[in-house]
Amino acid sequence: MKYVYEAIVEPVGRFLEVRFPDLGIITQGEDLQDAAFRAQDLLENHIVMSLERGETLPVPTFGNECSANGYRMGIVVECDKDTPEDKTMSVNEAADLLDVTPARIRAMIRDGILASRKVGMVHMVDAASVMRRFNEPIHAGRPRKESVTA
């Protein structure tokens, strides 16, 4: 089933905050694309969890109050209570978790260190590969060359 809820997008510091007034949930992103993706992910997860618990979803309202420098956006998701949990995260989420830059995450994807799949124009990073990397002991500097014995 398709669900459409209004999201209010407002700049907060260097981020864009996205809130769903009807549902009382909030997320944020570094730019509009990241914020919209995270909002869609949050909305889908919230709806699936609510349906699994047998809760009734509120009727969506539109035209909610918004600040002068913010705007309204309709977020659409298609899901039901049997929608599987997505075990991926955005490049920015992986970068935050591993304490590296998004460019480094893209390099790790390119080099096969992290698994990913492309969804439209966005790389989604496999959460299990990020957690494996997170739990590996990291050694500073370049890898040692094998010692050559004569």
PDB file of C-alpha atoms in Angstrom, residues 2-141:
ATOM      1  CA  LYS A   2       1.200   3.539  -0.705  1.00  0.00           C
ATOM      2  CA  TYR A   3       1.350   6.121   2.052  1.00  0.00           C
ATOM      3  CA  VAL A   4       1.882   9.867   1.629  1.00  0.00           C
ATOM      4  CA  TYR A   5       2.680  12.119   4.578  1.00  0.00           C
ATOM      5  CA  GLU A   6       3.687  15.750   4.648  1.00  0.00           C
ATOM      6  CA  ALA A   7       7.197  16.484   5.876  1.00  0.00           C
ATOM      7  CA  ILE A   8       8.337  19.906   7.041  1.00  0.00           C
ATOM      8  CA  VAL A   9      11.917  20.640   5.962  1.00  0.00           C
ATOM      9  CA  GLU A  10      13.752  23.425   7.801  1.00  0.00           C
ATOM     10  CA  PRO A  11      17.421  24.392   8.044  1.00  0.00           C
ATOM     11  CA  VAL A  12      18.898  23.851  11.518  1.00  0.00           C
ATOM     12  CA  GLY A  13      22.557  24.837  11.699  1.00  0.00           C
ATOM     13  CA  ARG A  14      24.339  23.170   8.796  1.00  0.00           C
ATOM     14  CA  PHE A  15      21.687  20.433   8.466  1.00  0.00           C
ATOM     15  CA  LEU A  16      18.161  20.161   7.135  1.00  0.00           C
ATOM     16  CA  GLU A  17      15.708  18.879   9.727  1.00  0.00           C
ATOM     17  CA  VAL A  18      12.750  16.879   8.430  1.00  0.00           C
ATOM     18  CA  ARG A  19       9.766  16.316  10.684  1.00  0.00           C
ATOM     19  CA  PHE A  20       6.450  14.589  10.152  1.00  0.00           C
ATOM     20  CA  PRO A  21       3.876  16.539  12.218  1.00  0.00           C
ATOM     21  CA  ASP A  22       1.230  13.797  11.937  1.00  0.00           C
ATOM     22  CA  LEU A  23       3.568  11.103  13.265  1.00  0.00           C
ATOM     23  CA  GLY A  24       5.843  12.996  15.670  1.00  0.00           C
ATOM     24  CA  ILE A  25       9.055  11.683  14.098  1.00  0.00           C
ATOM     25  CA  ILE A  26      12.138  13.672  13.050  1.00  0.00           C
ATOM     26  CA  THR A  27      15.304  13.070  11.031  1.00  0.00           C
ATOM     27  CA  GLN A  28      17.921  15.243   9.376  1.00  0.00           C
ATOM     28  CA  GLY A  29      20.267  15.292   6.414  1.00  0.00           C
ATOM     29  CA  GLU A  30      23.293  17.181   5.182  1.00  0.00           C
ATOM     30  CA  ASP A  31      21.588  18.299   1.963  1.00  0.00           C
ATOM     31  CA  LEU A  32      18.141  17.994   0.394  1.00  0.00           C
ATOM     32  CA  GLN A  33      18.851  14.635  -1.268  1.00  0.00           C
ATOM     33  CA  ASP A  34      20.201  13.126   1.961  1.00  0.00           C
ATOM     34  CA  ALA A  35      17.352  14.600   4.029  1.00  0.00           C
ATOM     35  CA  ALA A  36      14.682  13.303   1.628  1.00  0.00           C
ATOM     36  CA  PHE A  37      16.233   9.830   1.548  1.00  0.00           C
ATOM     37  CA  ARG A  38      16.466   9.656   5.334  1.00  0.00           C
ATOM     38  CA  ALA A  39      12.894  10.954   5.648  1.00  0.00           C
ATOM     39  CA  GLN A  40      11.614   8.260   3.300  1.00  0.00           C
ATOM     40  CA  ASP A  41      13.561   5.580   5.187  1.00  0.00           C
ATOM     41  CA  LEU A  42      12.275   6.826   8.557  1.00  0.00           C
ATOM     42  CA  LEU A  43       8.683   7.018   7.315  1.00  0.00           C
ATOM     43  CA  GLU A  44       8.767   3.477   5.914  1.00  0.00           C
ATOM     44  CA  ASN A  45      10.292   2.025   9.085  1.00  0.00           C
ATOM     45  CA  HIS A  46       7.802   3.891  11.289  1.00  0.00           C
ATOM     46  CA  ILE A  47       4.810   2.692   9.256  1.00  0.00           C
ATOM     47  CA  VAL A  48       6.005  -0.937   9.136  1.00  0.00           C
ATOM     48  CA  MET A  49       6.633  -0.995  12.897  1.00  0.00           C
ATOM     49  CA  SER A  50       3.246   0.624  13.629  1.00  0.00           C
ATOM     50  CA  LEU A  51       1.436  -1.906  11.432  1.00  0.00           C
ATOM     51  CA  GLU A  52       3.309  -4.813  13.049  1.00  0.00           C
ATOM     52  CA  ARG A  53       2.096  -3.596  16.466  1.00  0.00           C
ATOM     53  CA  GLY A  54      -1.470  -3.362  15.150  1.00  0.00           C
ATOM     54  CA  GLU A  55      -1.620   0.416  15.553  1.00  0.00           C
ATOM     55  CA  THR A  56      -3.858   2.589  13.411  1.00  0.00           C
ATOM     56  CA  LEU A  57      -1.971   5.204  11.421  1.00  0.00           C
ATOM     57  CA  PRO A  58      -3.191   8.805  11.646  1.00  0.00           C
ATOM     58  CA  VAL A  59      -4.900  10.316   8.628  1.00  0.00           C
ATOM     59  CA  PRO A  60      -2.328  12.485   6.805  1.00  0.00           C
ATOM     60  CA  THR A  61      -2.855  16.234   6.931  1.00  0.00           C
ATOM     61  CA  PHE A  62      -1.341  18.763   4.561  1.00  0.00           C
ATOM     62  CA  GLY A  63      -0.622  22.469   4.911  1.00  0.00           C
ATOM     63  CA  ASN A  64       0.972  22.167   8.357  1.00  0.00           C
ATOM     64  CA  GLU A  65       2.707  25.220   9.813  1.00  0.00           C
ATOM     65  CA  CYS A  66       6.182  25.881   8.459  1.00  0.00           C
ATOM     66  CA  SER A  67       8.798  28.591   9.106  1.00  0.00           C
ATOM     67  CA  ALA A  68       9.512  31.251   6.474  1.00  0.00           C
ATOM     68  CA  ASN A  69      12.806  29.616   5.428  1.00  0.00           C
ATOM     69  CA  GLY A  70      11.384  26.074   5.508  1.00  0.00           C
ATOM     70  CA  TYR A  71       9.087  24.260   3.125  1.00  0.00           C
ATOM     71  CA  ARG A  72       6.664  21.372   2.885  1.00  0.00           C
ATOM     72  CA  MET A  73       7.358  18.154   1.018  1.00  0.00           C
ATOM     73  CA  GLY A  74       5.193  15.099   0.382  1.00  0.00           C
ATOM     74  CA  ILE A  75       7.050  11.857   1.149  1.00  0.00           C
ATOM     75  CA  VAL A  76       5.692   8.688  -0.470  1.00  0.00           C
ATOM     76  CA  VAL A  77       6.470   5.123   0.616  1.00  0.00           C
ATOM     77  CA  GLU A  78       5.066   1.789  -0.477  1.00  0.00           C
ATOM     78  CA  CYS A  79       5.089  -0.805   2.274  1.00  0.00           C
ATOM     79  CA  ASP A  80       3.066  -3.123   4.485  1.00  0.00           C
ATOM     80  CA  LYS A  81       3.651  -5.020   7.719  1.00  0.00           C
ATOM     81  CA  ASP A  82       5.512  -7.743   5.792  1.00  0.00           C
ATOM     82  CA  THR A  83       8.051  -5.360   4.235  1.00  0.00           C
ATOM     83  CA  PRO A  84      11.496  -6.708   5.137  1.00  0.00           C
ATOM     84  CA  GLU A  85      13.805  -4.580   7.239  1.00  0.00           C
ATOM     85  CA  ASP A  86      16.436  -2.962   5.035  1.00  0.00           C
ATOM     86  CA  LYS A  87      19.943  -3.825   6.188  1.00  0.00           C
ATOM     87  CA  THR A  88      21.632  -0.901   4.439  1.00  0.00           C
ATOM     88  CA  MET A  89      22.647   2.635   5.286  1.00  0.00           C
ATOM     89  CA  SER A  90      23.565   5.751   3.342  1.00  0.00           C
ATOM     90  CA  VAL A  91      27.166   6.699   2.595  1.00  0.00           C
ATOM     91  CA  ASN A  92      26.860   9.562   5.097  1.00  0.00           C
ATOM     92  CA  GLU A  93      25.542   7.253   7.829  1.00  0.00           C
ATOM     93  CA  ALA A  94      28.433   4.822   7.205  1.00  0.00           C
ATOM     94  CA  ALA A  95      30.911   7.728   7.295  1.00  0.00           C
ATOM     95  CA  ASP A  96      29.495   8.920  10.629  1.00  0.00           C
ATOM     96  CA  LEU A  97      29.703   5.430  12.105  1.00  0.00           C
ATOM     97  CA  LEU A  98      33.265   4.759  10.912  1.00  0.00           C
ATOM     98  CA  ASP A  99      34.412   8.335  11.647  1.00  0.00           C
ATOM     99  CA  VAL A 100      35.693   8.927   8.105  1.00  0.00           C
ATOM    100  CA  THR A 101      34.614  11.154   5.238  1.00  0.00           C
ATOM    101  CA  PRO A 102      31.954  10.150   2.708  1.00  0.00           C
ATOM    102  CA  ALA A 103      34.726  10.206   0.071  1.00  0.00           C
ATOM    103  CA  ARG A 104      36.608   7.554   2.070  1.00  0.00           C
ATOM    104  CA  ILE A 105      33.454   5.399   2.205  1.00  0.00           C
ATOM    105  CA  ARG A 106      33.130   5.659  -1.589  1.00  0.00           C
ATOM    106  CA  ALA A 107      36.794   4.613  -1.924  1.00  0.00           C
ATOM    107  CA  MET A 108      36.167   1.642   0.391  1.00  0.00           C
ATOM    108  CA  ILE A 109      33.205   0.641  -1.795  1.00  0.00           C
ATOM    109  CA  ARG A 110      35.324   0.987  -4.943  1.00  0.00           C
ATOM    110  CA  ASP A 111      38.116  -1.132  -3.396  1.00  0.00           C
ATOM    111  CA  GLY A 112      35.683  -3.846  -2.276  1.00  0.00           C
ATOM    112  CA  ILE A 113      36.229  -3.220   1.449  1.00  0.00           C
ATOM    113  CA  LEU A 114      32.549  -2.361   1.935  1.00  0.00           C
ATOM    114  CA  ALA A 115      29.648  -3.984   0.089  1.00  0.00           C
ATOM    115  CA  SER A 116      27.030  -1.738  -1.477  1.00  0.00           C
ATOM    116  CA  ARG A 117      24.241  -1.561  -3.985  1.00  0.00           C
ATOM    117  CA  LYS A 118      23.064   1.350  -6.041  1.00  0.00           C
ATOM    118  CA  VAL A 119      19.499   2.562  -5.621  1.00  0.00           C
ATOM    119  CA  GLY A 120      18.863   5.085  -8.371  1.00  0.00           C
ATOM    120  CA  MET A 121      21.764   7.520  -8.081  1.00  0.00           C
ATOM    121  CA  VAL A 122      22.541   6.684  -4.438  1.00  0.00           C
ATOM    122  CA  HIS A 123      24.951   4.064  -3.081  1.00  0.00           C
ATOM    123  CA  MET A 124      23.469   2.123  -0.174  1.00  0.00           C
ATOM    124  CA  VAL A 125      26.148   0.515   1.987  1.00  0.00           C
ATOM    125  CA  ASP A 126      25.619  -2.966   3.444  1.00  0.00           C
ATOM    126  CA  ALA A 127      25.253  -2.531   7.216  1.00  0.00           C
ATOM    127  CA  ALA A 128      26.958  -5.863   8.002  1.00  0.00           C
ATOM    128  CA  SER A 129      30.107  -4.871   6.078  1.00  0.00           C
ATOM    129  CA  VAL A 130      30.184  -1.519   7.907  1.00  0.00           C
ATOM    130  CA  MET A 131      29.887  -3.277  11.280  1.00  0.00           C
ATOM    131  CA  ARG A 132      32.654  -5.746  10.345  1.00  0.00           C
ATOM    132  CA  ARG A 133      34.897  -2.813   9.442  1.00  0.00           C
ATOM    133  CA  PHE A 134      33.912  -1.006  12.651  1.00  0.00           C
ATOM    134  CA  ASN A 135      34.888  -4.017  14.767  1.00  0.00           C
ATOM    135  CA  GLU A 136      38.229  -4.666  13.002  1.00  0.00           C
ATOM    136  CA  PRO A 137      41.349  -3.448  14.778  1.00  0.00           C
ATOM    137  CA  ILE A 138      42.715  -0.592  12.672  1.00  0.00           C
ATOM    138  CA  HIS A 139      46.455  -0.020  12.581  1.00  0.00           C
ATOM    139  CA  ALA A 140      47.824   3.439  11.860  1.00  0.00           C
ATOM    140  CA  GLY A 141      49.947   4.043   8.785  1.00  0.00           C
TER     141      GLY A 141
END
